[in-house]
CSV table of C-alpha atoms in Angstrom, one decimal:
chain,number,residue,atom,x,y,z
A,1,MET,CA,13.1,-33.6,17.1
A,2,THR,CA,14.1,-37.2,16.3
A,3,ALA,CA,11.7,-38.5,19.2
A,4,PHE,CA,8.8,-37.2,16.9
A,5,GLY,CA,9.7,-39.7,14.3
A,6,VAL,CA,9.3,-37.0,11.5
A,7,ARG,CA,8.4,-39.0,8.2
A,8,GLY,CA,10.2,-38.6,5.0
A,9,GLY,CA,13.8,-38.1,6.4
A,10,GLN,CA,13.2,-34.2,6.8
A,11,ASP,CA,15.9,-32.4,8.5
A,12,ALA,CA,15.1,-31.6,12.2
A,13,GLU,CA,16.0,-27.8,11.8
A,14,ASP,CA,13.5,-27.4,9.0
A,15,LEU,CA,10.5,-27.9,11.1
A,16,ASP,CA,9.2,-26.1,14.0
A,17,VAL,CA,7.9,-28.0,16.9
A,18,GLU,CA,4.4,-27.6,16.2
A,19,GLU,CA,4.9,-28.6,12.4
A,20,ALA,CA,6.7,-31.6,13.4
A,21,LEU,CA,4.1,-32.9,15.8
A,22,ALA,CA,1.3,-32.2,13.4
A,23,LEU,CA,3.0,-34.1,10.8
A,24,VAL,CA,3.5,-36.9,13.2
A,25,ASN,CA,0.0,-36.9,14.4
A,26,HIS,CA,-1.2,-36.6,10.8
A,27,GLY,CA,0.6,-39.7,10.0
A,28,ASN,CA,-0.4,-41.8,12.9
A,29,SER,CA,-4.1,-40.6,13.2
A,30,SER,CA,-6.9,-42.5,11.8
A,31,PRO,CA,-8.0,-41.0,8.6
A,32,GLY,CA,-11.3,-39.0,9.0
A,33,PRO,CA,-14.3,-38.8,6.6
A,34,ALA,CA,-13.1,-38.6,3.0
A,35,GLY,CA,-9.3,-39.0,3.9
A,36,ASP,CA,-9.1,-35.8,5.9
A,37,GLY,CA,-6.2,-37.1,7.9
A,38,ALA,CA,-7.5,-35.7,11.2
A,39,LEU,CA,-4.9,-35.1,14.0
A,40,ARG,CA,-5.2,-36.6,17.5
A,41,PRO,CA,-6.5,-34.0,20.0
A,42,ALA,CA,-3.2,-32.2,21.2
A,43,GLY,CA,-4.7,-31.0,24.4
A,44,ASP,CA,-3.8,-34.0,26.3
A,45,GLY,CA,-1.5,-32.4,28.9
A,46,SER,CA,1.9,-34.1,27.4
A,47,PRO,CA,4.8,-32.0,27.1
A,48,ALA,CA,4.8,-32.6,23.2
A,49,SER,CA,1.3,-31.3,23.3
A,50,ALA,CA,2.2,-28.3,25.2
A,51,ALA,CA,5.1,-27.7,23.0
A,52,ALA,CA,3.1,-27.9,19.9
A,53,HIS,CA,0.3,-25.3,20.9
A,54,GLY,CA,1.9,-23.0,23.2
A,55,GLU,CA,5.6,-23.1,22.7
A,56,ASP,CA,5.7,-19.4,23.9
A,57,ARG,CA,3.7,-20.2,27.0
A,58,GLY,CA,1.5,-17.3,27.5
A,59,GLY,CA,1.2,-16.3,24.0
A,60,ARG,CA,3.8,-13.6,24.1
A,61,HIS,CA,5.4,-13.6,20.7
A,62,GLY,CA,4.6,-16.8,19.4
A,63,ASP,CA,3.3,-18.4,16.1
A,64,ASP,CA,0.6,-20.5,17.9
A,65,HIS,CA,-3.1,-20.7,18.3
A,66,ALA,CA,-3.4,-18.6,21.4
A,67,GLY,CA,-5.6,-15.6,21.0
A,68,ARG,CA,-8.2,-17.6,18.9
A,69,PRO,CA,-11.8,-18.0,20.6
A,70,GLY,CA,-11.5,-20.5,23.4
A,71,ALA,CA,-7.6,-20.4,23.7
A,72,GLY,CA,-6.0,-19.9,27.1
A,73,HIS,CA,-2.8,-18.1,27.9
A,74,GLY,CA,-0.6,-20.9,27.0
A,75,GLY,CA,-2.8,-22.1,24.1
A,76,THR,CA,-3.3,-25.3,25.7
A,77,ALA,CA,-6.7,-24.7,27.8
A,78,GLY,CA,-10.0,-24.5,26.5
A,79,PRO,CA,-12.2,-26.7,24.2
A,80,ARG,CA,-10.4,-27.9,21.0
A,81,ASP,CA,-11.7,-29.4,17.5
A,82,ALA,CA,-10.7,-32.8,16.1
A,83,GLN,CA,-7.6,-31.3,14.9
A,84,GLY,CA,-6.5,-30.2,18.3
A,85,HIS,CA,-7.0,-26.5,17.5
A,86,PRO,CA,-8.6,-24.3,19.7
A,87,ALA,CA,-12.2,-24.2,19.3
A,88,GLY,CA,-13.3,-21.9,16.4
A,89,HIS,CA,-9.7,-21.7,15.0
A,90,ARG,CA,-10.9,-23.2,11.5
A,91,ALA,CA,-14.0,-21.0,11.4
A,92,THR,CA,-12.2,-17.6,12.2
A,93,ALA,CA,-8.9,-18.0,10.7
A,94,THR,CA,-8.8,-16.6,7.2
A,95,PRO,CA,-7.3,-18.5,4.2
A,96,TRP,CA,-4.0,-17.0,3.1
A,97,ALA,CA,-5.1,-15.9,-0.5
A,98,GLU,CA,-8.2,-14.5,0.9
A,99,ALA,CA,-6.5,-12.6,3.6
A,100,ARG,CA,-4.1,-10.8,1.1
A,101,THR,CA,-7.1,-10.0,-1.2
A,102,ILE,CA,-8.9,-8.5,1.8
A,103,ALA,CA,-6.0,-6.4,2.7
A,104,GLY,CA,-5.5,-5.2,-0.9
A,105,ARG,CA,-9.0,-4.1,-1.0
A,106,ALA,CA,-9.5,-2.6,2.5
A,107,ALA,CA,-7.7,0.7,1.6
A,108,ARG,CA,-9.3,1.4,-1.7
A,109,SER,CA,-11.6,4.0,-0.3
A,110,THR,CA,-8.8,5.7,1.5
A,111,ALA,CA,-6.6,5.5,-1.5
A,112,ALA,CA,-9.3,7.1,-3.6
A,113,ARG,CA,-9.2,10.4,-1.3
A,114,ARG,CA,-5.4,11.0,-1.1
A,115,THR,CA,-4.5,14.1,-2.6
A,116,PRO,CA,-1.6,13.7,-5.1
A,117,VAL,CA,1.7,16.0,-4.3
A,118,SER,CA,4.1,17.6,-6.4
A,119,VAL,CA,7.7,16.5,-5.8
A,120,SER,CA,10.9,17.3,-7.3
A,121,LEU,CA,12.6,14.7,-9.5
A,122,VAL,CA,15.1,14.1,-6.7
A,123,ASP,CA,12.4,13.1,-4.4
A,124,ALA,CA,10.1,11.1,-7.1
A,125,LEU,CA,11.9,7.8,-7.2
A,126,GLY,CA,9.7,4.9,-6.1
A,127,LEU,CA,6.5,6.9,-6.1
A,128,VAL,CA,3.7,6.4,-8.4
A,129,LEU,CA,2.6,8.7,-11.3
A,130,ALA,CA,-0.7,10.5,-10.2
A,131,ALA,CA,-1.0,11.8,-13.6
A,132,PRO,CA,0.0,10.9,-17.3
A,133,LEU,CA,3.5,11.9,-18.1
A,134,THR,CA,3.1,14.1,-21.3
A,135,ALA,CA,5.9,15.4,-23.4
A,136,LEU,CA,6.4,19.1,-22.8
A,137,THR,CA,8.7,19.2,-26.0
A,138,ASP,CA,9.4,17.4,-29.2
A,139,LEU,CA,12.2,14.8,-28.3
A,140,PRO,CA,14.6,15.6,-29.8
A,141,SER,CA,13.7,19.3,-30.1
A,142,PHE,CA,15.6,19.7,-33.1
A,143,ASP,CA,17.7,17.5,-35.8
A,144,THR,CA,20.5,16.0,-34.3
A,145,SER,CA,23.6,14.2,-35.0
A,146,ALA,CA,23.7,10.6,-33.8
A,147,MET,CA,27.3,10.1,-34.0
A,148,ASP,CA,30.7,11.9,-34.1
A,149,GLY,CA,31.8,12.3,-37.6
A,150,TRP,CA,31.1,15.0,-40.6
A,151,ALA,CA,27.8,16.4,-41.5
A,152,VAL,CA,27.9,16.4,-45.3
A,153,ALA,CA,25.6,18.1,-48.1
A,154,GLY,CA,25.3,16.0,-51.3
A,155,PRO,CA,27.5,13.4,-52.9
A,156,GLY,CA,31.2,13.3,-51.9
A,157,PRO,CA,33.9,13.9,-52.1
A,158,TRP,CA,33.6,17.1,-49.7
A,159,ALA,CA,35.3,20.2,-48.7
A,160,VAL,CA,35.8,20.3,-45.1
A,161,ARG,CA,34.7,23.6,-43.4
A,162,ASP,CA,37.1,25.1,-41.0
A,163,GLU,CA,34.6,25.4,-38.2
A,164,GLY,CA,33.1,22.3,-36.7
A,165,VAL,CA,29.8,22.0,-35.0
A,166,LEU,CA,29.5,21.1,-31.1
A,167,ALA,CA,26.7,20.0,-28.9
A,168,GLY,CA,25.1,23.1,-27.1
A,169,HIS,CA,26.0,25.3,-29.7
A,170,ALA,CA,23.4,27.7,-31.4
A,171,GLN,CA,22.2,26.9,-35.0
A,172,PRO,CA,25.1,26.3,-37.5
A,173,ALA,CA,25.3,28.0,-40.9
A,174,PRO,CA,23.9,25.9,-43.7
A,175,LEU,CA,26.1,23.6,-45.8
A,176,ALA,CA,26.5,24.3,-49.3
A,177,ASP,CA,26.4,21.3,-51.9
A,178,GLY,CA,29.5,19.4,-51.6
A,179,GLU,CA,30.6,20.9,-48.4
A,180,ALA,CA,31.3,19.1,-45.0
A,181,ALA,CA,31.7,20.0,-41.4
A,182,ARG,CA,32.9,18.2,-38.3
A,183,ILE,CA,30.2,17.4,-35.9
A,184,ALA,CA,29.8,16.0,-32.4
A,185,THR,CA,27.2,13.7,-31.2
A,186,GLY,CA,24.2,15.4,-30.0
A,187,ALA,CA,25.1,18.7,-31.9
A,188,ARG,CA,22.6,20.4,-34.0
A,189,ILE,CA,22.4,19.6,-37.6
A,190,PRO,CA,23.3,22.4,-40.0
A,191,PRO,CA,20.4,23.3,-42.6
A,192,ASP,CA,20.7,21.5,-45.9
A,193,THR,CA,22.7,18.4,-44.2
A,194,THR,CA,21.9,15.3,-46.3
A,195,ALA,CA,23.6,12.7,-43.8
A,196,VAL,CA,26.4,12.3,-41.1
A,197,LEU,CA,29.4,10.4,-42.2
A,198,ARG,CA,30.9,8.4,-39.1
A,199,SER,CA,34.3,9.2,-38.2
A,200,GLU,CA,35.5,5.6,-39.0
A,201,HIS,CA,33.6,5.8,-42.4
A,202,GLY,CA,35.6,8.7,-43.8
A,203,ARG,CA,39.2,9.7,-45.0
A,204,THR,CA,40.7,12.8,-46.0
A,205,ASP,CA,43.1,13.2,-49.0
A,206,GLU,CA,46.3,15.1,-49.3
A,207,LYS,CA,44.1,18.2,-50.4
A,208,GLY,CA,42.2,17.9,-47.4
A,209,ARG,CA,39.0,16.6,-49.3
A,210,LEU,CA,36.8,14.3,-47.5
A,211,HIS,CA,36.1,10.8,-49.0
A,212,PRO,CA,33.5,8.1,-47.8
A,213,THR,CA,34.9,4.5,-47.1
A,214,ARG,CA,31.5,2.9,-47.4
A,215,GLU,CA,28.2,3.8,-49.0
A,216,ASN,CA,26.4,6.7,-46.9
A,217,ARG,CA,22.5,6.9,-47.3
A,218,HIS,CA,20.4,9.9,-47.2
A,219,GLY,CA,19.6,10.8,-43.6
A,220,GLN,CA,22.1,8.4,-42.2
A,221,ASP,CA,22.8,8.9,-38.7
A,222,ILE,CA,20.5,12.0,-38.2
A,223,ARG,CA,17.9,12.0,-35.5
A,224,PRO,CA,15.2,14.0,-36.8
A,225,ARG,CA,13.2,16.4,-34.6
A,226,GLY,CA,10.4,14.6,-33.0
A,227,GLN,CA,11.8,11.1,-33.6
A,228,GLU,CA,11.0,9.8,-30.0
A,229,CYS,CA,7.8,12.0,-29.3
A,230,ARG,CA,5.9,15.0,-30.2
A,231,SER,CA,5.0,17.8,-27.6
A,232,GLY,CA,1.7,16.7,-26.1
A,233,ASP,CA,2.4,13.0,-26.6
A,234,GLN,CA,1.7,10.7,-23.5
A,235,LEU,CA,5.0,9.1,-22.4
A,236,LEU,CA,3.7,7.0,-19.5
A,237,PRO,CA,0.2,6.4,-18.1
A,238,ALA,CA,-0.9,7.3,-14.5
A,239,GLY,CA,-0.1,4.8,-12.2
A,240,SER,CA,3.5,3.9,-13.6
A,241,VAL,CA,6.2,3.5,-11.0
A,242,VAL,CA,9.0,6.3,-11.0
A,243,THR,CA,12.1,4.3,-11.8
A,244,PRO,CA,15.4,5.9,-12.4
A,245,ALA,CA,14.8,5.6,-16.2
A,246,VAL,CA,11.4,7.4,-15.8
A,247,LEU,CA,13.3,10.2,-14.0
A,248,GLY,CA,15.7,10.5,-17.0
A,249,LEU,CA,12.7,10.6,-19.4
A,250,ALA,CA,10.8,13.1,-17.3
A,251,ALA,CA,13.9,15.4,-17.6
A,252,ALA,CA,14.5,15.0,-21.1
A,253,ALA,CA,10.7,15.7,-21.6
A,254,GLY,CA,11.1,19.0,-19.8
A,255,TYR,CA,9.9,18.3,-16.2
A,256,ASP,CA,11.2,19.7,-13.0
A,257,THR,CA,8.6,18.3,-10.8
A,258,LEU,CA,6.1,15.3,-11.0
A,259,ALA,CA,2.7,14.9,-9.7
A,260,ALA,CA,2.7,11.6,-7.7
A,261,VAL,CA,0.9,9.5,-5.2
A,262,PRO,CA,2.3,10.3,-1.8
A,263,ARG,CA,4.1,7.5,0.2
A,264,PRO,CA,1.8,5.8,2.9
A,265,ARG,CA,2.8,7.1,6.3
A,266,VAL,CA,3.4,4.2,8.6
A,267,GLU,CA,4.0,4.1,12.3
A,268,VAL,CA,5.7,1.0,14.0
A,269,LEU,CA,4.9,-0.2,17.6
A,270,VAL,CA,7.2,-2.6,19.1
A,271,LEU,CA,5.6,-4.3,21.9
A,272,GLY,CA,7.3,-6.4,24.7
A,273,ASP,CA,9.2,-5.8,27.9
A,274,GLU,CA,11.6,-8.6,27.2
A,275,LEU,CA,13.2,-6.8,24.2
A,276,LEU,CA,16.7,-5.5,24.2
A,277,THR,CA,18.1,-2.7,21.7
A,278,GLU,CA,21.8,-3.3,22.2
A,279,GLY,CA,24.0,-5.9,23.5
A,280,ARG,CA,23.6,-9.9,23.7
A,281,PRO,CA,20.7,-11.5,25.0
A,282,HIS,CA,20.8,-12.2,28.8
A,283,ASP,CA,18.8,-13.0,31.7
A,284,GLY,CA,15.5,-13.9,29.9
A,285,LEU,CA,15.9,-10.8,27.7
A,286,ILE,CA,16.3,-11.0,23.9
A,287,ARG,CA,17.3,-8.7,21.0
A,288,ASP,CA,14.7,-6.8,19.2
A,289,ALA,CA,15.1,-8.1,15.5
A,290,LEU,CA,12.1,-6.4,14.1
A,291,GLY,CA,12.8,-2.7,15.1
A,292,PRO,CA,16.2,-2.8,12.8
A,293,MET,CA,14.2,-4.9,10.3
A,294,LEU,CA,10.8,-3.5,9.5
A,295,PRO,CA,11.4,0.2,8.6
A,296,PRO,CA,13.8,-0.4,5.7
A,297,TRP,CA,11.5,-3.2,4.6
A,298,LEU,CA,8.5,-1.2,4.7
A,299,ARG,CA,10.3,1.7,2.8
A,300,ALA,CA,10.9,-0.8,0.2
A,301,LEU,CA,7.1,-1.2,0.0
A,302,GLY,CA,6.8,2.3,-0.9
A,303,ALA,CA,5.9,3.5,2.6
A,304,GLU,CA,7.3,6.5,4.7
A,305,VAL,CA,7.9,5.2,8.2
A,306,VAL,CA,7.3,8.3,10.3
A,307,ALA,CA,8.2,6.8,13.6
A,308,LEU,CA,9.1,3.8,15.6
A,309,HIS,CA,8.2,3.5,19.2
A,310,ARG,CA,9.1,0.6,21.9
A,311,LEU,CA,6.0,0.5,24.2
A,312,GLY,CA,6.9,-2.6,26.0
A,313,ASP,CA,3.9,-4.4,27.4
A,314,ASP,CA,1.8,-1.1,28.6
A,315,ALA,CA,-1.8,-1.2,27.6
A,316,GLU,CA,-2.2,2.5,28.2
A,317,ALA,CA,0.8,3.3,26.1
A,318,LEU,CA,-0.5,1.3,23.4
A,319,TYR,CA,-4.1,3.1,23.6
A,320,ARG,CA,-2.4,6.5,23.4
A,321,ALA,CA,-0.3,5.4,20.7
A,322,LEU,CA,-3.3,4.2,18.6
A,323,THR,CA,-5.8,7.2,19.3
A,324,THR,CA,-2.9,9.9,18.6
A,325,SER,CA,-1.1,8.4,15.6
A,326,ALA,CA,-1.7,10.3,12.4
A,327,ALA,CA,-0.1,7.5,10.4
A,328,ASP,CA,-2.1,5.7,7.3
A,329,LEU,CA,-1.0,2.5,8.7
A,330,ILE,CA,-0.1,1.5,12.2
A,331,ILE,CA,2.2,-1.8,12.6
A,332,THR,CA,2.4,-3.5,15.9
A,333,THR,CA,4.8,-6.4,16.6
A,334,GLY,CA,3.9,-9.1,19.2
A,335,GLY,CA,0.9,-9.0,21.4
A,336,THR,CA,-1.8,-10.4,19.1
A,337,ALA,CA,-2.5,-13.6,21.0
A,338,SER,CA,-4.5,-13.9,24.3
A,339,GLY,CA,-1.9,-13.9,26.9
A,340,PRO,CA,-2.1,-11.9,29.9
A,341,VAL,CA,0.2,-9.2,28.6
A,342,ASP,CA,-1.3,-9.2,24.9
A,343,HIS,CA,-2.9,-6.2,24.6
A,344,VAL,CA,-3.8,-5.8,21.0
A,345,HIS,CA,-7.0,-7.2,20.9
A,346,PRO,CA,-8.3,-5.5,24.0
A,347,THR,CA,-7.0,-2.1,23.0
A,348,LEU,CA,-8.6,-2.6,19.5
A,349,ARG,CA,-11.9,-3.4,21.2
A,350,ARG,CA,-11.8,-0.4,23.5
A,351,ILE,CA,-11.3,2.0,20.5
A,352,GLY,CA,-14.0,0.6,18.4
A,353,ALA,CA,-11.9,-1.0,15.7
A,354,GLU,CA,-13.4,-3.3,13.1
A,355,LEU,CA,-11.5,-6.5,12.7
A,356,LEU,CA,-11.2,-7.4,9.0
A,357,VAL,CA,-8.8,-10.4,9.4
A,358,ASP,CA,-8.2,-12.1,12.8
A,359,GLY,CA,-5.9,-15.0,12.3
A,360,VAL,CA,-4.6,-16.4,8.9
A,361,GLN,CA,-4.3,-20.0,7.8
A,362,VAL,CA,-0.6,-19.6,7.1
A,363,ARG,CA,2.5,-20.8,8.9
A,364,PRO,CA,4.4,-19.0,10.1
A,365,GLY,CA,2.5,-16.1,11.2
A,366,HIS,CA,-1.0,-17.5,11.9
A,367,PRO,CA,-2.1,-15.0,14.7
A,368,MET,CA,-1.7,-11.8,12.5
A,369,LEU,CA,-4.6,-9.4,12.1
A,370,LEU,CA,-5.8,-6.3,10.2
A,371,ALA,CA,-8.0,-3.9,11.6
A,372,ARG,CA,-9.9,-0.7,10.5
A,373,LEU,CA,-9.9,2.1,13.0
A,374,GLN,CA,-12.7,4.5,13.2
A,375,ASP,CA,-11.3,7.3,11.3
A,376,GLY,CA,-10.6,4.9,8.3
A,377,ARG,CA,-7.0,4.0,9.0
A,378,HIS,CA,-5.6,0.7,9.4
A,379,LEU,CA,-3.7,-1.4,11.7
A,380,VAL,CA,-1.8,-4.6,10.9
A,381,GLY,CA,-0.9,-6.7,14.1
A,382,LEU,CA,2.3,-8.9,13.3
A,383,PRO,CA,3.3,-11.7,15.6
A,384,GLY,CA,6.4,-11.0,17.6
A,385,ASN,CA,8.6,-14.2,16.2
A,386,PRO,CA,10.6,-12.6,13.4
A,387,LEU,CA,9.8,-14.9,10.6
A,388,ALA,CA,6.4,-15.0,11.5
A,389,ALA,CA,6.2,-11.1,11.3
A,390,VAL,CA,7.7,-11.2,8.0
A,391,SER,CA,4.8,-13.5,7.2
A,392,GLY,CA,2.3,-11.1,8.3
A,393,LEU,CA,4.3,-8.2,6.5
A,394,VAL,CA,4.0,-9.9,3.0
A,395,THR,CA,0.3,-11.2,3.7
A,396,LEU,CA,-1.3,-8.2,5.1
A,397,ALA,CA,1.1,-5.0,5.1
A,398,GLU,CA,2.3,-5.4,1.3
A,399,PRO,CA,-1.1,-5.6,-0.2
A,400,LEU,CA,-2.6,-2.7,1.9
A,401,LEU,CA,0.5,-0.4,1.4
A,402,ARG,CA,0.4,-1.3,-2.5
A,403,THR,CA,-3.2,-0.2,-2.6
A,404,LEU,CA,-2.5,3.2,-0.8
A,405,ALA,CA,0.7,3.7,-3.0
A,406,ALA,CA,-1.4,2.9,-6.1
A,407,ARG,CA,1.5,0.6,-7.0
A,408,PRO,CA,0.5,-2.3,-9.5
A,409,ALA,CA,0.4,-5.8,-8.1
A,410,PRO,CA,3.2,-7.8,-9.2
A,411,GLU,CA,2.7,-10.5,-11.9
A,412,PRO,CA,2.2,-14.0,-10.1
A,413,TYR,CA,4.8,-16.6,-11.4
A,414,THR,CA,6.0,-20.1,-10.5
A,415,LEU,CA,9.2,-22.1,-10.6
A,416,PRO,CA,9.9,-25.8,-9.9
A,417,LEU,CA,11.4,-26.4,-6.5
A,418,LYS,CA,14.7,-28.2,-6.5
A,419,GLU,CA,13.7,-30.2,-3.3
A,420,ALA,CA,10.6,-31.4,-1.6
A,421,VAL,CA,8.7,-29.3,1.0
A,422,HIS,CA,6.7,-30.7,3.6
A,423,GLY,CA,3.2,-28.8,4.0
A,424,HIS,CA,1.1,-28.1,7.0
A,425,PRO,CA,-2.0,-30.4,7.0
A,426,HIS,CA,-4.2,-27.4,6.8
A,427,ASP,CA,-2.6,-24.2,6.2
A,428,THR,CA,-0.3,-22.5,3.7
A,429,ARG,CA,3.3,-22.3,4.7
A,430,LEU,CA,5.8,-19.5,3.2
A,431,VAL,CA,9.4,-20.9,3.1
A,432,PRO,CA,12.4,-18.7,2.3
A,433,ALA,CA,14.2,-20.0,-0.8
A,434,VAL,CA,16.9,-18.9,-3.1
A,435,LEU,CA,16.6,-18.6,-7.2
A,436,ARG,CA,19.0,-20.9,-9.1
A,437,GLY,CA,18.6,-20.7,-12.9
A,438,ASP,CA,15.1,-22.1,-13.5
A,439,HIS,CA,14.4,-23.3,-10.2
A,440,ALA,CA,14.1,-22.4,-6.6
A,441,VAL,CA,15.9,-24.0,-3.8
A,442,PRO,CA,14.1,-24.1,-0.5
A,443,LEU,CA,16.2,-23.1,2.6
A,444,HIS,CA,16.4,-24.5,6.2
A,445,TYR,CA,16.2,-22.5,9.4
A,446,ASN,CA,12.5,-21.5,8.5
A,447,GLY,CA,11.1,-21.8,11.9
A,448,PRO,CA,8.9,-19.0,13.1
A,449,ALA,CA,11.6,-17.5,15.3
A,450,MET,CA,14.4,-17.8,12.9
A,451,LEU,CA,15.7,-15.2,10.4
A,452,ARG,CA,18.8,-17.3,9.2
A,453,GLY,CA,16.9,-18.7,6.3
A,454,ILE,CA,15.3,-15.4,5.3
A,455,ALA,CA,18.5,-13.5,5.5
A,456,ALA,CA,19.9,-15.7,2.6
A,457,ALA,CA,16.6,-15.8,0.5
A,458,ASP,CA,15.5,-14.2,-2.7
A,459,VAL,CA,11.8,-15.2,-2.5
A,460,LEU,CA,9.3,-16.8,-0.3
A,461,ALA,CA,7.8,-20.1,-1.5
A,462,VAL,CA,4.1,-20.3,-1.2
A,463,VAL,CA,3.7,-24.3,-0.1
A,464,PRO,CA,0.0,-25.3,0.0
A,465,PRO,CA,-1.5,-27.6,2.5
A,466,GLY,CA,0.2,-31.0,2.0
A,467,GLY,CA,3.3,-29.7,0.7
A,468,VAL,CA,4.9,-29.8,-2.7
A,469,ARG,CA,7.0,-32.4,-4.5
A,470,ALA,CA,10.5,-32.0,-5.9
A,471,GLY,CA,10.2,-30.5,-9.4
A,472,GLN,CA,6.7,-29.3,-8.8
A,473,GLU,CA,5.8,-25.6,-9.8
A,474,THR,CA,5.2,-23.5,-6.9
A,475,GLU,CA,4.3,-19.7,-6.4
A,476,LEU,CA,7.0,-17.5,-5.5
A,477,LEU,CA,6.9,-14.0,-3.9
A,478,ASP,CA,9.9,-11.7,-4.6
A,479,LEU,CA,11.6,-10.2,-1.6
A,480,PRO,CA,12.3,-6.5,-2.3
A,481,TRP,CA,16.1,-6.7,-2.6
A,482,ALA,CA,16.0,-9.7,-4.9
A,483,ALA,CA,14.0,-7.7,-7.6
A,484,ALA,CA,15.7,-4.3,-7.7
A,485,GLY,CA,18.8,-4.5,-5.5
A,486,ILE,CA,19.6,-3.1,-2.3
A,487,ASP,CA,20.5,0.6,-3.3
A,488,ALA,CA,17.4,0.6,-5.7
A,489,CYS,CA,14.8,-0.9,-3.4
A,490,PHE,CA,15.3,0.7,0.0
A,491,THR,CA,14.3,4.4,-1.0
């Protein structure tokens, strides 16, 4: 990396080969019109050029430009524009924010046709209410004691009744004026009770009479019937996410089941003959990182993962999988470029799919895609490099699944970055970061094939073209486990 002369003292491991070369070329080239900082054409046949535009020779699982119109198998052949991108790159790749919007809107008509399901409270966590949650009873449904102590009638001192009042028992007998009865939290208030005297606020004398040790107001520590809600009140609107607290509220309000939007069904197709499912990499074979990672991540996004199939580089197997799947969303990994064994684009053409997004102006993850199948279902094609696949997941799969599950969009927010982050000259960058108080710290090991950074991250920082300065406010995307905790989000 040092041979590229990266400007600004950027650590070498923080740059992938293409970005390092792009920055150097950007700095060494003559400015274009209006200071556009055009890059030198990179298709000059040099080793550096080949690395920058085809580091995964053949476009297998790379975060490169292969797969764009005019690109060769290794991304180095064919005509290129002034920035060294394959011809048509700028015209066909979708800006990052626009790609997320397209993905969120793509499934609207499908989402509107989805039939709500009735699920038990046990199975409802993480789903979205398909109907308002309306109280089936008053809460509380009778006057109850808010504290352990004595139910008292009138001013003290009071004669204490022998029988106390416990929670879960039938209506107790009325109190006479000047009478008290021991009472437990949650127990029904005896008729004619004027207040509850807390245990720590009363004492008994030698004759067994109860005296207050501080002023006791009328109605003190009594929860009146209907204090929280009346039967028929709307407790939560349709569209609310069912959290553990919602489950508690629904149970208290008398529900055994809830009407909810069903989880989107997702099928994952892992492509590539070079992938191992166990053991260490050897003889040109590498471990499949996406097979273990994607299903729990998709479940955290509200999906039901119905199957994961490893298809290798088999065009007919991919065709059969796409034409027989019943999932709402199919996710493929790898094969989105234009190499000799990249079968996603040809198979989509074969089945008459409509490409909604074909490449995104984002790093890593540029060669991601979104397609609508003829029956209205969708396919998200992720690059095969692990962090590039994560980029595709948050860019295209998350907004689409959110729409299908009727989940509300998270509120966007920004924090200043602790350190400067270099930017791609033209594309958005998604950089793993950790939250530290009132700022975010960008992490290294953020190349397309790396998972070391994202494994430690809380968020992804959205770095616009050109980069951000230290202390500059930057948009952040929460990762599921950072917002909800491991046990809560993977349901």
